[in-house]
Structures are given as C-alpha cells and as structure tokens.
Short mmCIF file of C-alpha atoms in Angstrom, two decimals:
data_model
loop_
_atom_site.label_atom_id
_atom_site.label_comp_id
_atom_site.label_asym_id
_atom_site.label_seq_id
_atom_site.Cartn_x
_atom_site.Cartn_y
_atom_site.Cartn_z
CA MET A 239 -0.60 -0.30 -0.06
CA GLY A 240 1.75 3.59 -1.47
CA PHE A 241 2.38 6.43 1.80
CA TRP A 242 -1.09 8.06 0.25
CA SER A 243 -2.91 4.75 1.06
CA VAL A 244 -2.03 5.14 4.73
CA LEU A 245 -2.55 8.34 4.71
CA GLY A 246 -5.67 8.08 3.34
CA THR A 247 -6.88 5.58 5.84
CA LEU A 248 -4.98 6.77 8.69
CA ILE A 249 -6.59 9.86 8.12
CA ALA A 250 -10.59 8.31 7.27
CA ALA A 251 -10.11 6.47 10.42
CA LEU A 252 -9.16 10.03 12.79
CA PHE A 253 -12.61 11.13 11.10
CA THR A 254 -14.40 8.21 11.46
CA LEU A 255 -14.35 8.64 15.49
CA ALA A 256 -14.75 12.44 15.78
CA ILE A 257 -18.02 11.64 13.89
CA PHE A 258 -19.41 8.77 16.44
CA SER A 259 -18.03 10.50 19.12
CA PHE A 260 -21.35 13.12 19.16
CA LEU A 261 -22.91 9.81 20.10
CA TYR A 262 -20.63 10.27 23.17
CA LYS A 263 -21.61 14.01 23.54
CA ASP A 264 -20.75 17.10 21.23
CA ASN A 265 -17.60 18.04 21.52
CA PRO A 266 -14.76 19.94 19.46
CA PHE A 267 -13.83 17.08 17.20
CA TYR A 268 -17.29 16.34 15.93
CA LYS A 269 -17.28 19.29 14.90
CA ALA A 270 -14.15 20.82 13.01
CA ALA A 271 -14.99 16.81 11.91
CA GLU A 272 -18.13 18.15 10.01
CA HIS A 273 -17.39 21.43 8.70
CA ILE A 274 -14.69 19.56 7.40
CA MET A 275 -16.38 17.34 6.04
CA ILE A 276 -19.08 20.01 4.39
CA GLY A 277 -15.77 22.02 3.04
CA VAL A 278 -14.72 19.42 1.36
CA SER A 279 -17.72 17.90 -0.51
CA VAL A 280 -18.61 21.41 -1.23
CA GLY A 281 -14.58 22.11 -2.48
CA TYR A 282 -14.74 18.21 -4.28
CA GLY A 283 -18.19 19.21 -6.38
CA LEU A 284 -17.48 22.83 -7.62
CA ALA A 285 -13.61 21.79 -8.65
CA GLN A 286 -16.15 18.19 -10.54
CA LEU A 287 -18.33 21.12 -11.95
CA PHE A 288 -15.67 23.55 -13.33
CA HIS A 289 -13.80 20.34 -15.05
CA LEU A 290 -15.98 18.24 -16.25
CA GLY A 291 -18.80 20.97 -17.02
CA PHE A 292 -17.68 24.64 -17.02
CA LYS A 293 -14.39 23.85 -19.12
CA PRO A 294 -15.67 20.96 -21.22
CA TYR A 295 -18.72 22.64 -21.79
CA LEU A 296 -18.16 26.42 -22.93
CA TRP A 297 -14.48 27.28 -22.48
CA ASN A 298 -12.70 25.31 -24.57
CA PRO A 299 -15.56 25.19 -27.26
CA VAL A 300 -16.06 29.08 -26.83
CA ILE A 301 -11.58 29.76 -27.01
CA LYS A 302 -10.09 26.48 -29.02
CA GLU A 303 -12.97 26.14 -31.34
CA ALA A 304 -14.59 29.88 -31.67
CA GLN A 305 -17.88 28.58 -31.38
CA TYR A 306 -19.38 31.36 -29.93
CA GLU A 307 -23.30 30.58 -30.21
CA LEU A 308 -22.25 28.83 -26.47
CA LEU A 309 -21.88 32.33 -25.22
CA ILE A 310 -25.96 32.90 -25.72
CA PRO A 311 -26.92 30.78 -23.36
CA ALA A 312 -24.01 30.96 -20.92
CA ALA A 313 -25.56 34.79 -20.73
CA ILE A 314 -28.54 33.15 -20.19
CA GLY A 315 -27.05 31.12 -17.64
CA MET A 316 -25.30 33.73 -16.31
CA LEU A 317 -28.86 35.08 -14.42
CA TYR A 318 -28.90 32.94 -12.43
CA PHE A 319 -26.64 35.39 -10.57
CA GLY A 320 -29.67 37.75 -10.84
CA PHE A 321 -30.71 37.10 -7.27
CA LEU A 322 -27.73 38.35 -5.59
CA HIS A 323 -29.28 42.04 -6.14
CA PRO A 324 -32.86 42.82 -5.28
CA LYS A 325 -33.26 44.79 -8.40
CA THR A 326 -32.01 42.34 -10.65
CA ARG A 327 -33.74 38.90 -8.63
CA TRP A 328 -36.93 38.97 -11.24
CA LEU A 329 -34.23 38.22 -13.88
CA ILE A 330 -33.79 34.25 -12.94
CA ARG A 331 -37.12 33.50 -14.16
CA ILE A 332 -35.84 33.59 -17.73
CA PRO A 333 -33.08 30.84 -16.72
CA ILE A 334 -35.86 29.33 -14.83
CA ALA A 335 -38.39 29.52 -17.32
CA LEU A 336 -37.09 28.03 -19.65
CA PHE A 337 -35.16 25.33 -17.80
CA MET A 338 -38.32 24.26 -16.52
CA GLY A 339 -39.78 24.49 -19.80
CA ILE A 340 -37.42 22.31 -21.60
CA GLY A 341 -36.99 20.42 -19.02
CA SER A 342 -41.42 19.66 -18.66
CA GLY A 343 -41.04 18.91 -22.41
CA PHE A 344 -38.69 16.25 -22.64
CA SER A 345 -40.01 14.25 -18.56
CA ILE A 346 -44.18 15.52 -18.68
CA ALA A 347 -45.17 12.23 -21.32
CA PRO A 348 -42.61 9.66 -20.38
CA SER A 349 -42.91 10.55 -16.96
CA MET A 350 -46.95 9.65 -17.00
CA GLN A 351 -46.47 6.64 -19.18
CA ALA A 352 -43.87 5.08 -16.27
CA ALA A 353 -44.53 6.40 -13.07
CA ILE A 354 -49.04 7.01 -13.93
CA TYR A 355 -50.21 4.07 -16.47
CA THR A 356 -47.14 1.21 -16.63
CA GLN A 357 -48.96 1.92 -12.67
CA LEU A 358 -52.46 1.47 -13.26
CA GLN A 359 -51.88 -1.44 -15.84
CA ALA A 360 -50.15 -3.41 -12.56
CA THR A 361 -52.49 -3.04 -10.58
CA ILE A 362 -56.19 -4.87 -13.34
CA ILE A 363 -54.60 -8.12 -12.79
CA PRO A 364 -57.30 -10.58 -12.17
CA LEU A 365 -57.43 -11.65 -8.83
CA TYR A 366 -58.17 -15.08 -9.46
CA GLN A 367 -57.56 -17.43 -12.36
CA TYR A 368 -56.47 -21.00 -12.74
CA GLY A 369 -52.49 -22.02 -12.54
CA LEU A 370 -51.94 -19.27 -9.43
CA THR A 371 -51.36 -20.10 -6.66
CA PHE A 372 -52.08 -19.56 -2.93
CA ALA A 373 -49.72 -16.19 -2.16
CA GLU A 374 -50.13 -15.22 -5.58
CA VAL A 375 -53.80 -14.46 -5.07
CA LEU A 376 -53.14 -13.63 -2.25
CA SER A 377 -50.06 -11.31 -3.70
CA ASN A 378 -52.42 -10.08 -5.82
CA ILE A 379 -55.58 -9.14 -4.00
CA LEU A 380 -53.93 -7.48 -1.22
CA ILE A 381 -52.60 -5.54 -4.20
CA VAL A 382 -56.22 -4.53 -5.47
CA VAL A 383 -57.70 -3.86 -2.30
CA GLY A 384 -54.39 -1.40 -1.14
CA VAL A 385 -54.26 0.95 -4.47
CA PHE A 386 -58.01 1.22 -3.94
CA THR A 387 -58.28 2.32 -0.68
CA ALA A 388 -55.29 3.30 0.29
CA ILE A 389 -56.77 6.50 -2.63
CA ILE A 390 -60.07 6.33 -1.08
CA TYR A 391 -58.16 8.09 1.93
CA PHE A 392 -56.66 10.01 -0.48
CA PHE A 393 -60.40 11.06 -1.13
CA PHE A 394 -61.44 14.31 0.11
CA SER A 395 -64.62 15.57 -1.86
CA TRP A 396 -66.57 13.30 0.24
CA LYS A 397 -66.94 12.60 4.04
CA HIS A 398 -64.95 9.98 5.48
CA LYS A 399 -67.80 8.31 6.53
CA GLY A 400 -70.17 5.01 6.24
CA VAL A 401 -68.66 3.42 3.76
CA ILE A 402 -65.82 5.42 2.26
CA GLY A 403 -64.88 6.65 5.80
CA GLY A 404 -64.46 2.26 6.11
CA LEU A 405 -62.48 1.52 2.28
CA ALA A 406 -60.16 4.57 3.83
CA LYS A 407 -60.16 3.24 7.09
CA VAL A 408 -58.88 -0.12 5.10
CA GLY A 409 -56.73 2.36 3.42
CA ILE A 410 -54.87 3.69 6.54
CA TYR A 411 -54.20 -0.07 7.41
CA PHE A 412 -52.25 -0.51 4.44
CA LEU A 413 -50.14 2.86 4.19
CA MET A 414 -49.54 2.19 8.02
CA ILE A 415 -47.91 -1.54 6.81
CA GLY A 416 -45.91 0.56 4.15
CA PHE A 417 -45.08 2.64 6.51
CA GLY A 418 -43.68 0.35 9.33
CA ALA A 419 -42.01 -1.76 6.25
CA SER A 420 -40.24 1.73 5.68
CA PHE A 421 -39.31 1.79 8.54
CA GLY A 422 -37.86 -1.56 8.69
CA LEU A 423 -35.60 -0.37 6.05
CA THR A 424 -34.38 2.36 7.20
CA VAL A 425 -33.58 0.56 10.95
CA MET A 426 -32.14 -2.21 8.99
CA GLY A 427 -29.75 0.45 5.99
CA ARG A 428 -28.54 2.54 9.18
CA ILE A 429 -27.09 -1.03 10.71
CA SER A 430 -25.78 -1.65 7.63
CA LEU A 431 -23.65 1.42 7.13
CA LEU A 432 -22.69 1.62 10.94
CA ILE A 433 -21.04 -2.26 10.10
CA GLY A 434 -19.51 -1.07 7.04
CA ARG A 435 -16.98 1.15 9.66
CA VAL A 436 -17.26 -1.43 12.01
CA ILE A 437 -15.66 -3.47 10.25
CA PHE A 438 -12.99 -0.63 8.52
CA LEU A 439 -12.37 0.57 12.10
CA PHE A 440 -11.64 -3.53 13.55
CA GLN A 441 -10.45 -5.16 10.00
CA ASP A 442 -8.89 -2.99 7.67
CA LEU A 443 -7.06 -0.82 9.51
CA PRO A 444 -5.95 -2.82 11.72
CA LYS A 445 -4.46 -3.72 9.42
CA VAL A 446 -3.03 -0.89 7.26
CA ILE A 447 -1.32 -0.15 10.57
CA ALA A 448 0.29 -3.22 10.90
CA GLY A 449 1.74 -2.60 7.48
CA ILE A 450 3.21 0.52 8.36
CA PHE A 451 4.90 -1.60 11.28
CA MET B 616 -38.19 4.28 33.75
CA GLU B 617 -35.03 7.22 32.68
CA LEU B 618 -32.69 5.07 30.37
CA ASP B 619 -29.86 7.18 28.82
CA ARG B 620 -29.56 6.43 25.26
CA ARG B 621 -25.80 6.83 25.26
CA TRP B 622 -25.83 2.87 26.46
CA ILE B 623 -28.49 1.96 23.82
CA PHE B 624 -25.95 2.90 21.41
CA LEU B 625 -22.92 0.84 23.05
CA LEU B 626 -25.00 -2.44 23.23
CA VAL B 627 -25.73 -2.06 19.38
CA ALA B 628 -21.95 -1.25 18.41
CA VAL B 629 -20.99 -4.28 20.50
CA MET B 630 -24.09 -6.25 18.72
CA VAL B 631 -22.32 -5.28 15.73
CA ALA B 632 -19.31 -5.67 16.59
CA VAL B 633 -18.78 -9.19 18.41
CA PRO B 634 -19.65 -11.29 16.28
CA LEU B 635 -17.35 -9.88 12.80
CA PHE B 636 -14.80 -11.38 15.60
CA ILE B 637 -16.93 -14.67 15.33
CA PRO B 638 -16.83 -16.85 12.86
CA SER B 639 -20.20 -17.94 12.24
CA ASN B 640 -22.38 -18.86 8.88
CA PRO B 641 -25.20 -17.19 9.30
CA PRO B 642 -28.33 -18.74 6.66
CA ILE B 643 -28.25 -16.54 3.55
CA ILE B 644 -31.23 -16.73 1.23
CA PRO B 645 -31.64 -14.66 -1.51
CA ASP B 646 -34.86 -13.12 -2.38
CA ARG B 647 -36.79 -13.64 -5.56
CA PRO B 648 -35.78 -9.82 -7.11
CA VAL B 649 -31.87 -10.92 -6.85
CA GLN B 650 -32.41 -14.25 -7.93
CA GLU B 651 -34.17 -12.74 -11.02
CA LEU B 652 -31.12 -10.42 -11.99
CA TYR B 653 -29.23 -12.99 -11.72
CA ASN B 654 -30.86 -15.45 -13.30
CA PHE B 655 -31.19 -12.07 -16.99
CA ILE B 656 -27.72 -11.09 -16.35
CA ASP B 657 -26.39 -15.00 -15.94
CA GLU B 658 -28.66 -15.84 -19.35
CA LEU B 659 -27.29 -12.74 -21.72
CA PRO B 660 -24.46 -13.50 -24.45
CA GLU B 661 -21.04 -14.01 -24.51
CA GLY B 662 -18.85 -10.53 -24.73
CA THR B 663 -22.77 -8.32 -24.33
CA PRO B 664 -22.07 -5.07 -22.31
CA ILE B 665 -23.62 -4.48 -19.13
CA MET B 666 -24.52 -0.36 -18.36
CA ILE B 667 -23.52 -0.08 -14.18
CA CYS B 668 -24.51 3.59 -13.30
CA PHE B 669 -22.87 5.11 -9.37
CA ASP B 670 -25.50 6.64 -8.35
CA TYR B 671 -23.71 7.33 -5.04
CA SER B 672 -21.45 8.87 -2.46
CA PRO B 673 -18.96 7.83 -0.40
CA ASP B 674 -21.65 7.33 3.21
CA SER B 675 -23.91 4.64 0.67
CA LEU B 676 -21.26 3.02 0.28
CA ALA B 677 -20.82 0.08 2.56
CA GLU B 678 -24.39 -0.67 1.21
CA LEU B 679 -23.73 -0.22 -2.69
CA ASN B 680 -20.00 -0.86 -2.86
CA PRO B 681 -20.95 -5.20 -1.85
CA MET B 682 -23.40 -4.69 -5.12
CA GLY B 683 -21.34 -3.68 -7.47
CA ARG B 684 -18.46 -5.50 -6.31
CA ALA B 685 -20.48 -8.76 -7.20
CA LEU B 686 -22.14 -7.62 -9.71
CA VAL B 687 -19.03 -6.69 -11.87
CA ARG B 688 -18.08 -9.97 -11.19
CA HIS B 689 -20.27 -11.95 -12.38
CA ALA B 690 -19.97 -9.97 -15.65
CA PHE B 691 -16.39 -10.36 -16.01
CA SER B 692 -16.93 -14.10 -15.09
CA LYS B 693 -19.92 -15.17 -18.05
CA ASN B 694 -16.93 -12.75 -19.95
CA LEU B 695 -19.73 -9.66 -20.52
CA ARG B 696 -18.63 -5.83 -20.94
CA VAL B 697 -19.10 -3.21 -18.41
CA ILE B 698 -19.40 -0.07 -18.70
CA GLY B 699 -19.91 2.05 -15.30
CA LEU B 700 -20.66 6.38 -15.19
CA ALA B 701 -21.35 8.05 -12.14
CA LEU B 702 -23.97 11.29 -13.20
CA ALA B 703 -25.89 11.88 -9.67
CA TRP B 704 -23.08 12.61 -7.57
CA PRO B 705 -19.66 13.32 -7.93
CA ALA B 706 -17.11 11.80 -5.76
CA ALA B 707 -19.59 8.53 -6.74
CA SER B 708 -16.30 8.74 -9.46
CA GLY B 709 -13.16 7.43 -8.01
CA LEU B 710 -16.46 4.49 -6.35
CA GLY B 711 -17.44 2.84 -9.38
CA LEU B 712 -13.38 3.13 -10.81
CA GLU B 713 -11.58 1.47 -7.61
CA ILE B 714 -14.75 -0.92 -8.54
CA ILE B 715 -14.56 -1.54 -11.95
CA ASN B 716 -10.70 -2.08 -11.85
CA THR B 717 -10.07 -3.70 -9.13
CA THR B 718 -12.53 -6.31 -10.03
CA ALA B 719 -11.15 -6.35 -14.27
CA GLU B 720 -8.20 -7.12 -12.51
CA GLU B 721 -8.77 -9.98 -10.69
CA TYR B 722 -10.20 -11.51 -13.45
CA GLY B 723 -8.22 -9.83 -16.16
CA LYS B 724 -9.59 -7.81 -18.10
CA VAL B 725 -8.48 -5.08 -20.81
CA GLU B 726 -9.64 -1.76 -20.28
CA GLY B 727 -11.05 -0.24 -23.18
CA ILE B 728 -11.57 -3.77 -24.38
CA ASP B 729 -14.01 -6.03 -21.96
CA TRP B 730 -14.97 -2.26 -19.79
CA ALA B 731 -15.43 1.61 -19.93
CA TYR B 732 -15.68 3.97 -17.25
CA PHE B 733 -16.70 7.31 -18.59
CA GLY B 734 -16.26 8.74 -14.78
CA TYR B 735 -18.41 11.29 -13.54
CA LYS B 736 -21.23 12.92 -16.15
CA ILE B 737 -22.99 16.38 -15.89
CA GLY B 738 -25.83 16.29 -17.32
CA TYR B 739 -28.06 13.13 -15.51
CA SER B 740 -31.96 13.59 -17.78
CA GLN B 741 -29.81 15.19 -20.53
CA ILE B 742 -27.25 11.99 -21.09
CA VAL B 743 -29.38 8.79 -20.23
CA ILE B 744 -31.34 10.74 -22.81
CA GLY B 745 -28.94 11.15 -24.96
CA MET B 746 -27.02 7.86 -24.19
CA GLY B 747 -30.56 6.14 -26.49
CA LYS B 748 -29.03 7.80 -29.65
CA ASN B 749 -25.61 7.68 -29.15
CA ILE B 750 -22.97 7.38 -26.68
CA ILE B 751 -20.15 8.02 -28.31
CA GLN B 752 -21.80 11.91 -29.06
CA THR B 753 -23.22 11.84 -25.98
CA VAL B 754 -20.48 10.84 -23.79
CA GLN B 755 -17.23 11.60 -25.90
CA GLU B 756 -14.34 10.83 -24.08
CA ASP B 757 -14.51 8.37 -20.84
CA TYR B 758 -12.72 9.04 -17.44
CA LYS B 759 -9.05 9.81 -18.66
CA GLY B 760 -9.83 11.78 -21.58
CA VAL B 761 -9.53 8.79 -24.24
CA SER B 762 -12.90 8.87 -27.06
CA LEU B 763 -14.32 6.49 -26.84
CA SER B 764 -14.91 6.59 -30.47
CA ASN B 765 -10.89 5.26 -30.11
CA MET B 766 -11.79 2.28 -27.98
CA GLU B 767 -12.50 -0.98 -29.80
CA MET B 768 -15.34 -1.38 -27.02
CA PHE B 769 -17.69 1.52 -28.73
CA LYS B 770 -17.11 -0.49 -32.79
CA ASP B 771 -20.33 -2.26 -32.03
CA ILE B 772 -21.92 -0.08 -28.99
CA LYS B 773 -23.96 2.53 -30.22
CA ASN B 774 -27.21 3.00 -28.23
CA TYR B 775 -29.00 1.11 -25.10
CA ASP B 776 -30.24 -1.49 -27.80
CA ASP B 777 -27.10 -3.20 -27.50
CA ILE B 778 -26.84 -2.44 -23.84
CA GLY B 779 -28.53 -5.65 -22.41
CA ILE B 780 -29.53 -4.25 -19.41
CA VAL B 781 -29.13 -1.27 -16.99
CA ILE B 782 -28.44 -1.34 -13.39
CA ASP B 783 -28.87 1.61 -11.71
CA LEU B 784 -27.19 1.87 -7.83
CA ALA B 785 -28.79 3.65 -6.51
CA ALA B 786 -29.03 5.77 -3.34
CA GLY B 787 -31.30 8.90 -4.05
CA GLY B 788 -34.03 9.04 -6.57
CA SER B 789 -31.64 8.51 -10.06
CA LEU B 790 -33.88 5.10 -10.53
CA GLY B 791 -37.20 7.33 -11.22
CA LEU B 792 -34.52 8.54 -14.33
CA PHE B 793 -33.65 5.85 -16.02
CA VAL B 794 -37.24 3.78 -15.26
CA THR B 795 -38.58 6.73 -17.19
CA TYR B 796 -36.30 7.01 -20.04
CA VAL B 797 -34.10 3.59 -20.24
CA ASN B 798 -36.63 1.75 -20.23
CA THR B 799 -39.99 3.29 -21.60
CA MET B 800 -39.14 5.51 -23.83
CA TYR B 801 -36.08 3.12 -25.26
CA ASN B 802 -38.08 -0.03 -24.27
CA ARG B 803 -34.60 -1.35 -22.98
CA PRO B 804 -34.12 -3.50 -19.81
CA VAL B 805 -33.30 -2.06 -16.24
CA SER B 806 -32.74 -3.25 -12.63
CA THR B 807 -31.30 -1.68 -9.91
CA GLY B 808 -28.92 -2.25 -6.40
CA VAL B 809 -30.73 0.46 -3.98
CA THR B 810 -29.74 1.07 -0.55
CA ALA B 811 -32.47 -0.40 2.14
CA VAL B 812 -33.70 3.13 2.85
CA MET B 813 -35.13 3.47 -0.63
CA ALA B 814 -35.85 0.26 -1.40
CA ALA B 815 -39.83 0.74 -0.08
CA ASP B 816 -39.85 2.76 -2.20
CA TYR B 817 -38.99 1.24 -5.32
CA TYR B 818 -41.24 -2.23 -4.94
CA PRO B 819 -43.94 -0.67 -7.01
CA TYR B 820 -41.53 -0.93 -10.35
CA LEU B 821 -40.75 -4.66 -9.28
CA GLN B 822 -44.05 -5.28 -9.52
CA SER B 823 -44.89 -3.72 -12.78
CA GLY B 824 -42.52 -5.33 -14.16
CA GLN B 825 -40.86 -1.62 -14.84
CA ILE B 826 -37.45 -3.48 -12.86
CA ILE B 827 -35.65 -6.60 -13.55
CA GLY B 828 -34.91 -8.01 -10.07
CA MET B 829 -33.42 -6.43 -7.17
CA LEU B 830 -31.05 -6.01 -4.42
CA ASN B 831 -32.22 -4.45 -1.47
CA GLY B 832 -29.53 -2.97 1.34
CA LEU B 833 -26.70 -5.06 2.47
CA LYS B 834 -29.23 -8.04 2.46
CA GLY B 835 -29.19 -7.96 -1.44
CA ALA B 836 -26.12 -7.79 -1.52
CA ALA B 837 -24.88 -10.51 0.40
CA ASP B 838 -27.70 -12.70 -1.39
CA TYR B 839 -25.36 -11.57 -4.99
CA GLU B 840 -23.06 -13.16 -3.31
CA LYS B 841 -23.94 -16.39 -2.30
CA LEU B 842 -25.59 -16.89 -6.18
CA ILE B 843 -21.42 -16.31 -8.09
CA ASN B 844 -20.56 -18.21 -4.65
CA LYS B 845 -18.10 -15.11 -3.92
CA LYS B 846 -18.21 -14.70 0.05
CA ASP B 847 -16.77 -11.05 0.77
CA LEU B 848 -17.34 -8.26 2.53
CA ALA B 849 -21.76 -8.26 2.55
CA THR B 850 -21.16 -12.26 4.06
CA LYS B 851 -19.39 -10.94 6.79
CA GLY B 852 -21.90 -8.42 7.79
CA MET B 853 -24.70 -10.67 7.64
CA ALA B 854 -24.21 -12.57 11.56
CA SER B 855 -23.42 -8.77 13.30
CA GLN B 856 -27.14 -7.80 11.27
CA ASN B 857 -28.72 -10.67 12.95
CA TRP B 858 -27.96 -8.97 15.81
CA ALA B 859 -28.39 -6.05 15.42
CA HIS B 860 -31.94 -6.97 14.28
CA ILE B 861 -32.15 -9.49 17.27
CA MET B 862 -31.33 -6.77 20.22
CA ILE B 863 -33.72 -3.54 18.40
CA ILE B 864 -36.72 -5.90 18.22
CA ILE B 865 -35.67 -7.08 22.00
CA LEU B 866 -35.89 -3.10 22.74
CA ILE B 867 -39.54 -2.28 21.18
CA ILE B 868 -40.92 -4.69 22.71
CA LEU B 869 -38.96 -3.70 26.24
CA GLY B 870 -39.53 -0.16 24.82
CA ASN B 871 -43.79 -1.17 24.58
CA ILE B 872 -43.43 -2.97 27.53
CA SER B 873 -42.20 0.01 29.86
CA TYR B 874 -44.34 2.58 27.74
CA LEU B 875 -47.91 0.63 29.15
CA LEU B 876 -46.63 -0.66 31.59
CA THR B 877 -46.27 3.11 32.57
CA LYS B 878 -49.41 4.33 31.46
CA LYS B 879 -50.91 2.38 33.42
CA GLN B 880 -49.60 3.87 36.68
CA GLY B 881 -50.06 7.23 35.21
CA LYS B 882 -54.43 6.43 35.67
#
C-alpha cells in the first residue's frame, strides 16, 4: 500500500472516530470533522463541475473552437446571479422558465407513462386465475385492495363516513404497514452503514497499521 | 424509567462488532428479486455489454459498493463487458472506478476492450436521454479523457439497444430517471441495487415489471455474493446485521412494555 493510501486510511479512521464521538456528547472534534466534511464535499463538487462542466462544455468550445453561439445559453445561465441583488432578482425567472419548459417537455410524457399508466396497468390483475398459487392470489388481492383503499383515503371530496369511512380506514392500515416496512428498511440500512464503518475500523485499519510497522 | 440512550448506542456497537470476531455462517437465502437479476445477467450472451451507473456517495458505500463489486464480478466471470459511469454524485466517480478496476485485474480484463468507465458526467437526465440515441456522441470521453470512438469496445455499441441491461446503483431517486427514459422511452431492461432506505419506494416498479430484479441493501448484496459464490464484505456483515436486528426487536418490545406500564401507573 502506497504512502498516500496509508495516510488516507488513517485520516478516514480519525474522522470516523471524531464523528462517532458525537454519540457520547457534542464536542470540538465532532464539530471540526463535520465542518471539514462539508467544506471538502462542496470543494470537490465545485472542482468537478468546473473541470467536467464549465471547461468541456463552455470554455474549450468557445476559446479553442470559436463556438461563440454557446455564449447565448451561458449568458442566460448567468442571469441566475441576478438573485444576488434585489433589483435584478426578477431576472432569474428567465433561466428558470427555460429550464422548466425544456425539462417538462422532455419528462411529462414518459413520466406519465412510467409513473401512472404502467403503474395503473400493474393493478389491473386477475384476483384469481387457474394456475396461480395461493400466495400469488393473496398477493394480487392485497395489491388491488391496498391500492383501492389507499386512494379512497386520499379522496377528500366526500366525508370519510359510512362505507367511504370504512374503506378509508382499511386504506390507513395499508399505509401504516407500508410506513412500518419503510421504517424497518431504514433501520436495516443504518445498521448496514455502521457495519461498514466497524469493518473498516476493526479489520481494514489494523491491516494498514500492521503494514506500517 | 429513564435510560440514557448512550447505553443503547453502546449495545448496538457491541452487537455489530462482536459477531465480526466470532466465526459464524448465518444462512443466506437469496430473495426472489435478487435471483431474478442474477438469472437475467447469467443468461446474457457472452460479450454483451452491461451498464452500471454508480449513483451514490461515500456515505452509502457500505451498502452499495458490495453490490457493485458482486455485479461486476458476475459480469466478468460470464465474459460480459462492463460500462460504468456516475451521474448523480460527483464523489461517486472514484468509487465506481475502484470497483471496476480492481475487479478487472482479478479477472484479467482489459480496459477499452472488456470494460470502460466514463467517470462522473454532468447533465444527468440529458446524458441518460442522449445515450439512448448515441453513447459516443453524448459521452464523448472516458474518465481519462480518451475518446470513446477510439476504443475497440465501442465499435459495436451505439446506444441502449446494444446494452444487455442498465443497472442503477442508487442512494437517492435516480432510478426513476432510468425507468422513465431507459425503460419507458427506449424500452430497454433496467434493474437496480438500492440502499435499504430507498427500497420501499421502488417495489412498485418491481411489481409492475418496469425493473428486472432488485438488490435491497446489504442483504441484497450478500444474496448476490451467495449466488455468484464469492463471499465478501456483505456476507461478512450479515451476522452483525442479524444480531443488531434481534437486539432492536427486543428493545422495541421492552420499550412498548415500559410505555404500557407507565401508562397504567399514570391511570
């Protein structure tokens, strides 16, 4: 392992411990690690944007290839800086409007297809059909009933009383089960992240330290 | 009863750390979505390129790096070609490269012929849409600035039609973009490996058939490691995951009992 890799691993270990120290109580080591992390992230992101965005898409084409027409979108983009002064703040509407228009044009039709039509289609399924297993039938029923009752719950044009109220209540139970699953997965995810750090601290780091000596 | 929550933090740390030092072999039974993705990749003809998008930052690497490594190992072991890129997070650029580079060395694969890495590309949806028409024109260069048109790998790759499957390793909402454009607009197969936090949001795509299989958190990575018969970090972490979950379940039960007793005493 090279010098910079060893140094990087040691710094990573120190910062991991500094962040974990917050679990005991807030302290200057945690604060320093937090601020350095934010600074490094922003700095790294800006450098990447400069080298991978500004240079190849604007600077090089304009300076080296004389593609001056690119200065027009660049000037429109610069209007975002109008936000810095109250009198010029209105100017940011122009790039935002353009961005929204182009973005909407590109995404509305496929998004409708992907997020609504296909999803709706996936709920139009047979509750029972010859050849389906018990689990598949149960799954299909749960999907149809779950979608139907959850939509009823979010239907506010009628009062949630009587049959509508009953269906909305079933919808709430489905939503609660969904939130429960989501929360369970969140816990699983957080534990996984801790496992990653613990493996790093107790198994990877000792190997690096052993390598130094 | 008041309990200093730092005791719980300590308990979680112990439950996660101790199993790592005790040799154990917890049973790993791959979930159906993991098996589906494995089967799909396994059945791709030799030489087919697959595209993996590393859409996560270092804070999610514990879950997504093992997935990426297992997928790349599977691809190289089947002599598939691998194209990697990062679209959502600038910091992902190095993560994806490290995975593909080291795994390529493991399998003796050559850059530019068996694999290519674009690095972080600015433009996000424009890049995803553009690659559906022409990958070389859209991306132009790899992470080292080498023109794709000079690479042997891209002589027979024009757009998604030439890619076996596009897999998004996502720590955020990037999968929606791939489903919307790659699957819906270009009608090409898409799959994903996601952090456990995001998984619940993506099950509807799985049920509707818009994605082929899904790797869910560290468990999904461990499942895939089991399927390719290459135990690594995710498998190593499964014992800790099990014990931590058992402890959390016990704590939830104790917390509820304590709450009910306190409520009863209050009455």
